PDB file of C-alpha atoms and ligand atoms in Angstrom:
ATOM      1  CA  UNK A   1     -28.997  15.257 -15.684  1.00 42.00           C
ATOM      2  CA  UNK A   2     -25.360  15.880 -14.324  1.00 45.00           C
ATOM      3  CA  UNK A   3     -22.104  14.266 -15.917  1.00 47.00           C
ATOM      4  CA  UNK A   4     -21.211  11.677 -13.880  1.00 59.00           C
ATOM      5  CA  UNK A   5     -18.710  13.056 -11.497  1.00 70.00           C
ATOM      6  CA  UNK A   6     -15.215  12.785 -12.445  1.00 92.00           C
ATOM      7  CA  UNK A   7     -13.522   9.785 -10.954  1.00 96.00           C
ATOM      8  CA  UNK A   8      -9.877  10.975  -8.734  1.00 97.00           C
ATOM      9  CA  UNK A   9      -8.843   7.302  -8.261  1.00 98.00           C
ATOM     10  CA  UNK A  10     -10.864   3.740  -8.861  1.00 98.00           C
ATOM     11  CA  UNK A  11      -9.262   0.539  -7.405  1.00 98.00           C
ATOM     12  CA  UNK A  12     -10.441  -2.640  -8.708  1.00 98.00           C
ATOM     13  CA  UNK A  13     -10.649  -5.621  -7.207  1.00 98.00           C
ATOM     14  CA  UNK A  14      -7.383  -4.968  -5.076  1.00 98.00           C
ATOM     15  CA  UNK A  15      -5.713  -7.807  -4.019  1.00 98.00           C
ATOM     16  CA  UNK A  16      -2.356  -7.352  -1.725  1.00 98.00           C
ATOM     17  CA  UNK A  17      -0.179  -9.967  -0.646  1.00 98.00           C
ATOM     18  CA  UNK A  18       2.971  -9.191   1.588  1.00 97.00           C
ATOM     19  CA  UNK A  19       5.804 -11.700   2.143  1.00 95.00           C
ATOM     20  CA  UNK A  20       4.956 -13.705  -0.999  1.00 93.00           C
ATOM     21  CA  UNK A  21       8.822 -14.873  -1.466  1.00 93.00           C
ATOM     22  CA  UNK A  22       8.393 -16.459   2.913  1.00 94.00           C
ATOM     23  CA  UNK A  23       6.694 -19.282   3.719  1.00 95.00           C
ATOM     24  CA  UNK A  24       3.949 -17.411   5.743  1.00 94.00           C
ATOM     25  CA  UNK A  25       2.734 -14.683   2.737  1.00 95.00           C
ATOM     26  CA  UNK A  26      -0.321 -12.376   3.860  1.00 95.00           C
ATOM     27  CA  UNK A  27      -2.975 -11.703   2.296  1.00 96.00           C
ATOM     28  CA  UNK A  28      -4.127  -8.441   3.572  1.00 97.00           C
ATOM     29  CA  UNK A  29      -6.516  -7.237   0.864  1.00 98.00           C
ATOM     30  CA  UNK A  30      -8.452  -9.674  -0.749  1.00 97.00           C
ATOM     31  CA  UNK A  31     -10.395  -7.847  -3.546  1.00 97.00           C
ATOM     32  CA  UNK A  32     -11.450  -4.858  -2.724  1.00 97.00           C
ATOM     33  CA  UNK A  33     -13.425  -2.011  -5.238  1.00 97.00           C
ATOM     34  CA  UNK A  34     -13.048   1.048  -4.220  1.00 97.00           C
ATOM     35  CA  UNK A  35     -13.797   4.550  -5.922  1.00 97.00           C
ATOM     36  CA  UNK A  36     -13.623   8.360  -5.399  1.00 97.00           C
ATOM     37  CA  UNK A  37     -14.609  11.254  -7.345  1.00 97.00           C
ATOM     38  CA  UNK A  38     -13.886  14.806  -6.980  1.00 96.00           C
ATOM     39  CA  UNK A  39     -14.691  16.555  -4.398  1.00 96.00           C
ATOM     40  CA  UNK A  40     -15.687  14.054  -1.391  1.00 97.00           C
ATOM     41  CA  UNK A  41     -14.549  13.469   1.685  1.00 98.00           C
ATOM     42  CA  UNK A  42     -13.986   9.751   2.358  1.00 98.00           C
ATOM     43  CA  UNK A  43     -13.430   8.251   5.765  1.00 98.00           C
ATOM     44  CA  UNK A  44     -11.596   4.715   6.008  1.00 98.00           C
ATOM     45  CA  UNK A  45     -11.868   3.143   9.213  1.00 97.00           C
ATOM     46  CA  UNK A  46     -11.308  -0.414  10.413  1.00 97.00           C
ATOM     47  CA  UNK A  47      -8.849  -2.096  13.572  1.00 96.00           C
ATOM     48  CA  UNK A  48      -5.290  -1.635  13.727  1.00 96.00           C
ATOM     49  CA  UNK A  49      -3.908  -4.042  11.224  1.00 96.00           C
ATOM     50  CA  UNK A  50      -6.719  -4.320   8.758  1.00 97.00           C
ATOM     51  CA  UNK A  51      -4.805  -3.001   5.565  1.00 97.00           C
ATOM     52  CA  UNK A  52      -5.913   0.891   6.033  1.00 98.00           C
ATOM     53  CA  UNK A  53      -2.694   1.807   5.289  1.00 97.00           C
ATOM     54  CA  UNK A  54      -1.710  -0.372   2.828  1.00 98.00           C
ATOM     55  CA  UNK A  55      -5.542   0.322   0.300  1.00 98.00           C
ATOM     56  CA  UNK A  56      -4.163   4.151   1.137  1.00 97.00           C
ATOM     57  CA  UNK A  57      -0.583   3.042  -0.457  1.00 97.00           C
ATOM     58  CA  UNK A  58      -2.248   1.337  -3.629  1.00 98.00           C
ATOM     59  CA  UNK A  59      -4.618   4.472  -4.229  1.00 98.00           C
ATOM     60  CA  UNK A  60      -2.241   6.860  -3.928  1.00 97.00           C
ATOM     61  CA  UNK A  61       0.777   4.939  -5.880  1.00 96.00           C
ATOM     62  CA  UNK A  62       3.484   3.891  -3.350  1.00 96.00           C
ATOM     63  CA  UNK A  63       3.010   0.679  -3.992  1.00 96.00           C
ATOM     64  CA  UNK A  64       1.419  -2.151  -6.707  1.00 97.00           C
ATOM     65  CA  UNK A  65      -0.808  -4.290  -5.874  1.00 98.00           C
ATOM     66  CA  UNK A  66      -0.621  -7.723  -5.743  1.00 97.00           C
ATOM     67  CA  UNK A  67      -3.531  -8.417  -8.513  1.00 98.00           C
ATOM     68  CA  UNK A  68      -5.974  -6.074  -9.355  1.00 98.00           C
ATOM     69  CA  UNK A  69      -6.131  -2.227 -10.845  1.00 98.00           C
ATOM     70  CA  UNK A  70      -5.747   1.118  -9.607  1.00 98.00           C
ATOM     71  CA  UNK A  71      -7.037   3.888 -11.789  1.00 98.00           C
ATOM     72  CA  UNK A  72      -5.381   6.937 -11.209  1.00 97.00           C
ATOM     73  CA  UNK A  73      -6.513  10.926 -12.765  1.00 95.00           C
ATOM     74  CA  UNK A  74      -7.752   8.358 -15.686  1.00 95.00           C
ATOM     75  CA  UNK A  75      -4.444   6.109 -16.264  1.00 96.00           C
ATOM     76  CA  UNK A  76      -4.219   2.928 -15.569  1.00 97.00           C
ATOM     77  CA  UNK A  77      -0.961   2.382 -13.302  1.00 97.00           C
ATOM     78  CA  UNK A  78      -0.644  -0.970 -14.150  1.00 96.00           C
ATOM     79  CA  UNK A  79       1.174   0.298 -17.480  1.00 97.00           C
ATOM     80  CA  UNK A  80       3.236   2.644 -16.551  1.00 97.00           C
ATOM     81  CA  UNK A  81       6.852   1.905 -15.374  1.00 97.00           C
ATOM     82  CA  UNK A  82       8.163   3.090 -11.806  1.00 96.00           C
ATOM     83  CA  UNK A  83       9.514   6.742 -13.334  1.00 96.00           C
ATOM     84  CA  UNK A  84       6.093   7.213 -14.928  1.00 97.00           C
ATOM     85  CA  UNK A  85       4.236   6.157 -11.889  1.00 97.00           C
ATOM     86  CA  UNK A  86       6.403   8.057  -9.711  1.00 95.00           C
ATOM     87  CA  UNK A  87       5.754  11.317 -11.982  1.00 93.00           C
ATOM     88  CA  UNK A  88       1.854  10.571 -11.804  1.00 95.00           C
ATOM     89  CA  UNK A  89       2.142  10.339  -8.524  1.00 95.00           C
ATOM     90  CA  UNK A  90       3.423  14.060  -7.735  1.00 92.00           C
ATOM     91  CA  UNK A  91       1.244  15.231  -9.842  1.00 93.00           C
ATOM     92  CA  UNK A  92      -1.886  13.601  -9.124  1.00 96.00           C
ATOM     93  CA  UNK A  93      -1.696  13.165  -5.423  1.00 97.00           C
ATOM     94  CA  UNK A  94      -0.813  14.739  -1.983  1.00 97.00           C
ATOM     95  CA  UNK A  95      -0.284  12.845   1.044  1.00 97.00           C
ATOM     96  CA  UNK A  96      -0.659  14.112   4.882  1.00 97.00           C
ATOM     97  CA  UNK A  97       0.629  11.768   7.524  1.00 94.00           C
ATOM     98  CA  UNK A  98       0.272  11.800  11.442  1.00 92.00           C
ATOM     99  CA  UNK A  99       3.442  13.205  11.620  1.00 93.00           C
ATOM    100  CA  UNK A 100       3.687  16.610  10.092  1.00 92.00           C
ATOM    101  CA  UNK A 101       6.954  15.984   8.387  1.00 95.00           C
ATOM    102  CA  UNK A 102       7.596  19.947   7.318  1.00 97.00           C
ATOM    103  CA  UNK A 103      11.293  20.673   7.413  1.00 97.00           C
ATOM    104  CA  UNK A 104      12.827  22.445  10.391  1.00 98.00           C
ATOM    105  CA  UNK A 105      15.363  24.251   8.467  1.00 98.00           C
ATOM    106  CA  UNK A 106      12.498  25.879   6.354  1.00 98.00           C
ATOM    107  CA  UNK A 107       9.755  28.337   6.991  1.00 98.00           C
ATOM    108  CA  UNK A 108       5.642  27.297   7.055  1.00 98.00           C
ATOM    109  CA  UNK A 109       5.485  29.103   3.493  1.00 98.00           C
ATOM    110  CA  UNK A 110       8.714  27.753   2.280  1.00 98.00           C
ATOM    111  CA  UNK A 111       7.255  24.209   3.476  1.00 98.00           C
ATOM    112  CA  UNK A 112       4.049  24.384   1.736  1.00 98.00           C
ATOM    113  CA  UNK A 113       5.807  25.313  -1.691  1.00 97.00           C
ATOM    114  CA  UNK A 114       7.909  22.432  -1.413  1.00 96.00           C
ATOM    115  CA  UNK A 115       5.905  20.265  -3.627  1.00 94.00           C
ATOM    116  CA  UNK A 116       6.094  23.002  -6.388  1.00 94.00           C
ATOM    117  CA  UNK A 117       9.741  23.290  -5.739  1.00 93.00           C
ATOM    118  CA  UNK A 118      10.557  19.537  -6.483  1.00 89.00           C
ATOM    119  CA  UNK A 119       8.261  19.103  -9.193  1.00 86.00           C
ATOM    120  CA  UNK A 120       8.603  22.295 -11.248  1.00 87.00           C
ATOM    121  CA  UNK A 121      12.052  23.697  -9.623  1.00 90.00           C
ATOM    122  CA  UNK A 122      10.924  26.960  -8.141  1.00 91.00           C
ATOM    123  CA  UNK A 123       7.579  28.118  -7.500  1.00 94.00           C
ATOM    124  CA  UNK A 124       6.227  30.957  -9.452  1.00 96.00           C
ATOM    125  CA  UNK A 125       5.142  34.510  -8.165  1.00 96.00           C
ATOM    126  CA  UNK A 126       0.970  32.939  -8.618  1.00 96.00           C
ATOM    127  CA  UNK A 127       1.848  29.953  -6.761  1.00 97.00           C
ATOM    128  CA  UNK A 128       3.107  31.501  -3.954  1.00 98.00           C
ATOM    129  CA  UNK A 129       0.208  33.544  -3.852  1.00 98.00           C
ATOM    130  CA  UNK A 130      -2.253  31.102  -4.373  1.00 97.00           C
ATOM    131  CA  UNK A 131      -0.395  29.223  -1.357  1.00 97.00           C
ATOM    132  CA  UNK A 132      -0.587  31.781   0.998  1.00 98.00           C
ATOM    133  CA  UNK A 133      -3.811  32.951   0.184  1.00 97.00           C
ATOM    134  CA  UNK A 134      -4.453  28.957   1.334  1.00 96.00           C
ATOM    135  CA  UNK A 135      -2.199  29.783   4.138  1.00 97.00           C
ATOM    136  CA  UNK A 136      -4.150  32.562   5.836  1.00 96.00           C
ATOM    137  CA  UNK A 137      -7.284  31.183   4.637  1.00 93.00           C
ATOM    138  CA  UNK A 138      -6.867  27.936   7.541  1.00 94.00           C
ATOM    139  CA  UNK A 139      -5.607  30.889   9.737  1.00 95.00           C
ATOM    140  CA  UNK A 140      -2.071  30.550   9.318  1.00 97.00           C
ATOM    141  CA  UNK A 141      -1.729  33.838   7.972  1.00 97.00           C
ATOM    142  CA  UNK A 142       0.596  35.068  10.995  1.00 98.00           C
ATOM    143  CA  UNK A 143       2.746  32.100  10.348  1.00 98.00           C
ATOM    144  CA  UNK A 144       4.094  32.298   7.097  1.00 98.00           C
ATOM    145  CA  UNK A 145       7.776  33.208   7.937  1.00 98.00           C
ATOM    146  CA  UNK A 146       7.559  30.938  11.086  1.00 98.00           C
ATOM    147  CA  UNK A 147       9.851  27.948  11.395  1.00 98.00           C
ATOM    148  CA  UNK A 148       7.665  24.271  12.397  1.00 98.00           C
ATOM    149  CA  UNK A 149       9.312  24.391  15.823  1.00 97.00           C
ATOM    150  CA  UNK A 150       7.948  27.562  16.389  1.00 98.00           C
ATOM    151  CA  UNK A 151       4.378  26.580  15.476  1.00 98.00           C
ATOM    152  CA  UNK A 152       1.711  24.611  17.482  1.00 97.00           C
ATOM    153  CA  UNK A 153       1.003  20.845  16.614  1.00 96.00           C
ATOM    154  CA  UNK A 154      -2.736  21.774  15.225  1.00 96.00           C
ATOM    155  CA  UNK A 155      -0.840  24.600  13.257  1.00 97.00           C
ATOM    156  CA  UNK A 156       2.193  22.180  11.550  1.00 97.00           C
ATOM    157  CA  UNK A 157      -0.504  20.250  10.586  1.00 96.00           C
ATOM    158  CA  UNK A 158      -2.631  22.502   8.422  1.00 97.00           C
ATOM    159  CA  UNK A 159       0.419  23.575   7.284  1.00 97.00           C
ATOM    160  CA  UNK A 160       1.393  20.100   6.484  1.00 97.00           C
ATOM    161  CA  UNK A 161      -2.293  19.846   4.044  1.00 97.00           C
ATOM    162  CA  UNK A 162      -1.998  22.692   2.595  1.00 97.00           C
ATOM    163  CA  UNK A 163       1.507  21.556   1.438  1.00 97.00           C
ATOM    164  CA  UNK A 164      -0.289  18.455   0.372  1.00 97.00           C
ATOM    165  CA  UNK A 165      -2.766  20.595  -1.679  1.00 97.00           C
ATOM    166  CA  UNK A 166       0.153  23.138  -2.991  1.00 97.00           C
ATOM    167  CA  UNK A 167       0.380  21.255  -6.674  1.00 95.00           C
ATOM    168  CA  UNK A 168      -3.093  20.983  -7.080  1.00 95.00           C
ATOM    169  CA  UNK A 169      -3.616  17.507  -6.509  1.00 96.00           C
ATOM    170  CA  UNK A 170      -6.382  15.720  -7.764  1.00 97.00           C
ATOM    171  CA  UNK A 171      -6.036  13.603  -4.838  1.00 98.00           C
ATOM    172  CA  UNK A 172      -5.532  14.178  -1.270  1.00 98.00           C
ATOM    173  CA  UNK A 173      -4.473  10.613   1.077  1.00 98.00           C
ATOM    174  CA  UNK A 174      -4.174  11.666   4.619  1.00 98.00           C
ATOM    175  CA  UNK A 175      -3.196   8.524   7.299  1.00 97.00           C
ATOM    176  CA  UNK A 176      -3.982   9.292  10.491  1.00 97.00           C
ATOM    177  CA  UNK A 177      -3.465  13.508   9.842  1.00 96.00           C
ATOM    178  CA  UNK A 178      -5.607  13.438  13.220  1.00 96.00           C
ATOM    179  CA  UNK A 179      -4.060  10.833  15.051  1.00 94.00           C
ATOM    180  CA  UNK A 180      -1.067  13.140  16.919  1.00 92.00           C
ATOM    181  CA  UNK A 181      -3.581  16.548  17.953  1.00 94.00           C
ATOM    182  CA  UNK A 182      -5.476  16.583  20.870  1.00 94.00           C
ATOM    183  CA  UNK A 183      -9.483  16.113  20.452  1.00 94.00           C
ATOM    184  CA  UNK A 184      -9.326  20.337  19.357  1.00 94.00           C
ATOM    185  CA  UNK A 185      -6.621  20.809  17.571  1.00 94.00           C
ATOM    186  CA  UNK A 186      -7.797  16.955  15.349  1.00 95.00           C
ATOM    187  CA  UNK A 187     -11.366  18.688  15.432  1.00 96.00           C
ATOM    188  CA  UNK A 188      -9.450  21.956  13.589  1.00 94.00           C
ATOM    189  CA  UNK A 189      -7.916  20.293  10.988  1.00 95.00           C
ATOM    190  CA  UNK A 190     -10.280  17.961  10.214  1.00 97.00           C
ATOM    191  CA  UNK A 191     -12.875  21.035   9.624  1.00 96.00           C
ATOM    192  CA  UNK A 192     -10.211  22.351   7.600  1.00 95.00           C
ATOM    193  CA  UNK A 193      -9.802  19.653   5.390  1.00 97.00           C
ATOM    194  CA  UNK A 194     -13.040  19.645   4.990  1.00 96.00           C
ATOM    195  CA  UNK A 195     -13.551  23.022   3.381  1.00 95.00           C
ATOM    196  CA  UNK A 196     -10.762  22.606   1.390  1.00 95.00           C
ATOM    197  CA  UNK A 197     -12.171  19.657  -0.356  1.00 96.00           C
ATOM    198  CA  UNK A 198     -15.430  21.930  -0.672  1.00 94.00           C
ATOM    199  CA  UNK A 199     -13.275  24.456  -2.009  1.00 93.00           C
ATOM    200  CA  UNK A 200     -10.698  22.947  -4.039  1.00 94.00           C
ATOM    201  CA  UNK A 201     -12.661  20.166  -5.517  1.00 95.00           C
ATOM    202  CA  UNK A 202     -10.176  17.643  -4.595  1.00 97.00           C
ATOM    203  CA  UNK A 203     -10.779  14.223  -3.724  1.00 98.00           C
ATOM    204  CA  UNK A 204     -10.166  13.861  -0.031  1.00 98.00           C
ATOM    205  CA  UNK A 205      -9.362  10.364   1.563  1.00 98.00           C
ATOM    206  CA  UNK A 206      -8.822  10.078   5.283  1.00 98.00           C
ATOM    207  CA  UNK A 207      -7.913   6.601   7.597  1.00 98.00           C
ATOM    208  CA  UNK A 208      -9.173   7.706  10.699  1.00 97.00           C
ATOM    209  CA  UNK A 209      -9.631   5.534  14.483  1.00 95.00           C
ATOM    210  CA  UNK A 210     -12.445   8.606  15.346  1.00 95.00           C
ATOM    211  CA  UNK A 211     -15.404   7.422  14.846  1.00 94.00           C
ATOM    212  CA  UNK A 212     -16.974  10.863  15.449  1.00 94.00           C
ATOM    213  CA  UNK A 213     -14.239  12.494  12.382  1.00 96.00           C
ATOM    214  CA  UNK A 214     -15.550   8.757  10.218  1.00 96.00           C
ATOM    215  CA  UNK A 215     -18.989  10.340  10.784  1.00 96.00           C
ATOM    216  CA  UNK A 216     -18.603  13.723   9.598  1.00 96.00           C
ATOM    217  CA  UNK A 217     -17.283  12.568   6.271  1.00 97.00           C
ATOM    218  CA  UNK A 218     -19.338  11.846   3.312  1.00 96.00           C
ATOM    219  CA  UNK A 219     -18.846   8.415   3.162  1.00 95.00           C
ATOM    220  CA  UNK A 220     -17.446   5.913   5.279  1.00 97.00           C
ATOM    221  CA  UNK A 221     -15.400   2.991   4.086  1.00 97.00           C
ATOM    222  CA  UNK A 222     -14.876  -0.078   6.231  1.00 97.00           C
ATOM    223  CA  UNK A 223     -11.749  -2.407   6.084  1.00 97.00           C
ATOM    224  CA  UNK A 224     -12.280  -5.323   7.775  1.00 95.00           C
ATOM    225  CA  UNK A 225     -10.901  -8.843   7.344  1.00 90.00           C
ATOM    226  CA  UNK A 226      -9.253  -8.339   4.127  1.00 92.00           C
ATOM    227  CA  UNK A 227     -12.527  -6.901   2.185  1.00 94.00           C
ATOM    228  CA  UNK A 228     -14.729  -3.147   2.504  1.00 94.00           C
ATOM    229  CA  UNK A 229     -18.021  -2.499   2.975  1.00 91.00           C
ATOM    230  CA  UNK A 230     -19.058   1.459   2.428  1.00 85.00           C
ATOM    231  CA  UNK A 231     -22.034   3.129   3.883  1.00 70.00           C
ATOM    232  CA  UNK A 232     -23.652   6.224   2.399  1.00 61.00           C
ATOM    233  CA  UNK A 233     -24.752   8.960   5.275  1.00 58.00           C
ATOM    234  CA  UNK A 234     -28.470   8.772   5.395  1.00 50.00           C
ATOM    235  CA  UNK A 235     -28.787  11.927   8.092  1.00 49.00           C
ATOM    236  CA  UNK A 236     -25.948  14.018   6.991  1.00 48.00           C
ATOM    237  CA  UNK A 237     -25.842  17.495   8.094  1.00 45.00           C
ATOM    238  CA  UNK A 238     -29.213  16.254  10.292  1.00 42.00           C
ATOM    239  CA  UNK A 239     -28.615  15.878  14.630  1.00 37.00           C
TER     240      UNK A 239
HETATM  241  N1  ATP B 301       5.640  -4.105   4.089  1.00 79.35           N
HETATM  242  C1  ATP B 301       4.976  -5.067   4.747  1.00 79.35           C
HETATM  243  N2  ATP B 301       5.454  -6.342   4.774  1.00 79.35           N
HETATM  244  C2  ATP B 301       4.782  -7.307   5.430  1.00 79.35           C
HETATM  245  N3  ATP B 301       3.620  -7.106   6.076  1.00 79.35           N
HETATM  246  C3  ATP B 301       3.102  -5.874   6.080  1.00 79.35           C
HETATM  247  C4  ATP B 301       3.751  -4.798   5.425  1.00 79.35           C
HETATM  248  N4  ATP B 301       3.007  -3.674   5.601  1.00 79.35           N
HETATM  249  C5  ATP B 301       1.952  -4.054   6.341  1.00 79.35           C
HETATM  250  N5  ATP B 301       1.992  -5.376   6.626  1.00 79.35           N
HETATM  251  C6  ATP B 301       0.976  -6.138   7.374  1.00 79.35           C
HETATM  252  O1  ATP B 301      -0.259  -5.959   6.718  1.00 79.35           O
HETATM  253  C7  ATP B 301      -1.319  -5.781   7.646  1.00 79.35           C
HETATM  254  C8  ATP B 301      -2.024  -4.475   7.388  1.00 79.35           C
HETATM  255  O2  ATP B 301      -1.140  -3.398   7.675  1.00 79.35           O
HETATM  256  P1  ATP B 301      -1.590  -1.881   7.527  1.00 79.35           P
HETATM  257  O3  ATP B 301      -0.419  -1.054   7.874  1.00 79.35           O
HETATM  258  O4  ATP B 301      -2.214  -1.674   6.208  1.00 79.35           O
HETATM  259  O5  ATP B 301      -2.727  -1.801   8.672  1.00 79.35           O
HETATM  260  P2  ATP B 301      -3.551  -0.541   9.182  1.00 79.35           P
HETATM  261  O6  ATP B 301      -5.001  -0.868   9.032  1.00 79.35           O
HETATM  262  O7  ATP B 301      -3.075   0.701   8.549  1.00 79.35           O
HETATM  263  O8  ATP B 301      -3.195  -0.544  10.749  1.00 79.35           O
HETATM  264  P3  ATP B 301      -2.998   0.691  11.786  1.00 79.35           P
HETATM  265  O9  ATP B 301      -4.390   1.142  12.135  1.00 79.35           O
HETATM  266  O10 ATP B 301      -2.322   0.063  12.955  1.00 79.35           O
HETATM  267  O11 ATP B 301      -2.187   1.739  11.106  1.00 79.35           O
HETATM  268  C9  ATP B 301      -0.695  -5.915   9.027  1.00 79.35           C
HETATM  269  O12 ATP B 301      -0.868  -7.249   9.466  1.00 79.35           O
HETATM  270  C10 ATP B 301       0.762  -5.615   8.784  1.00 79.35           C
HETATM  271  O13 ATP B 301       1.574  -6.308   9.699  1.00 79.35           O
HETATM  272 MG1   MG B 302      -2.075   2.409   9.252  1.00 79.35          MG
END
């Protein structure tokens, strides 16, 4: 029988209050058990408001929760102190937003080292080959020395998860990475993402409002009135 697959991030009975120090605190999470292992894709999906955003902040470290425990690449984030957490954070994890965020002032290539930059000063002659390997393997190949202004939206954002993959991540939180592209360019990058979580083995977690993205992933996890409920894909890869 296989090893159990190895667990990216587990969140345990999340709980997460905002505006605890007002008189009208919020309890937008109310308990919530969530886990990923390497290599799936993971759809979260729920109304505008439901705490997507905030379970993707807990899992991928930018925030504590309020009880509960968030188990991140096998340490426990509850005991480690804001420098270690941040440091387990760029390491662990790469985040893609709806808004590309690359710099202007920098090339695509430049961009997508930019994680290796900050964490380990300058990237070495392997990264940046490994990187643009990535690069031209999403079909960005003729962009490298490009500036973002100079690229299409669909392009910045592969770009933009690539740069999130650049360290090596065991984790990958995108919000939204679809939410900005029209239904071709979103359709692009989500396939993308896709087969870089087959090929990476990364552990891939997207909030997404398209239901027919949600349906494509492996697993779909719904927020909805503080709590989740998950379903598995019966027919997948079937219709
Ligand atoms: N820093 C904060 N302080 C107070 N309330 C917050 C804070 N962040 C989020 N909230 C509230 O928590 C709830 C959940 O917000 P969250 O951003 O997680 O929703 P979401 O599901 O991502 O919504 P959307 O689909 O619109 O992005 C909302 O009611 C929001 O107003
Ligand atoms: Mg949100």
């Amino acid at each position: 029988m296989a090893t159990e697959a190895r667990v990216a991030v587990e969140g345990i009975g999340l709980r997460k209050v905002y505006g605890l120090d007002t008189p009208f605190p919020v309890e937008v999470l109310q308990g919530v058990d969530v886990r990923v292992t390497a290599g799936e894709f993971v759809a979260i999906v729920g109304q505008s408001g439901s705490g997507k955003t905030t379970l993707l902040n807990l899992l991928g470290a930018l925030d504590r929760p309020t009880a509960g425990r968030v188990i991140l690449d096998g340490r426990d984030t509850a005991e480690l102190g804001d420098d270690d957490l941040a440091d387990l954070r760029n390491r662990a994890v790469g985040f893609v937003f709806q808004f590309h965020y690359l710099l202007p002032e920098f090339t695509c290539l430049e961009n997508a080292l930019m994680p290796l930059k900050i964490r380990q000063g300058a990237a070495s002659r392997e990264d940046v080959e490994r990187v643009t390997a990535l690069l031209a393997r999403v079909g960005l190949g003729d962009q490298l020395r490009k500036r973002p202004s100079q690229m299409s939206g669909g392009q910045q954002q592969r770009a933009a998860v690539i740069r999130a993959l650049a360290a090596q991540p065991r984790l990958v939180l995108a919000d939204e990475p679809t939410g900005n592209l029209d239904v071709r360019a979103g359709q692009e990058v989500f396939d993308m993402m896709r087969e870089m979580t087959r090929e990476t083995g990364v552990a891939f977690v997207m909030v997404t409002h398209d239901e027919q993205l949600a349906d494509a992933a492996d697993r779909i996890i719904h927020v909805e009135l503080g709590r989740v409920h998950e379903h598995e894909h019966i027919l997948k890869g079937e219709g």
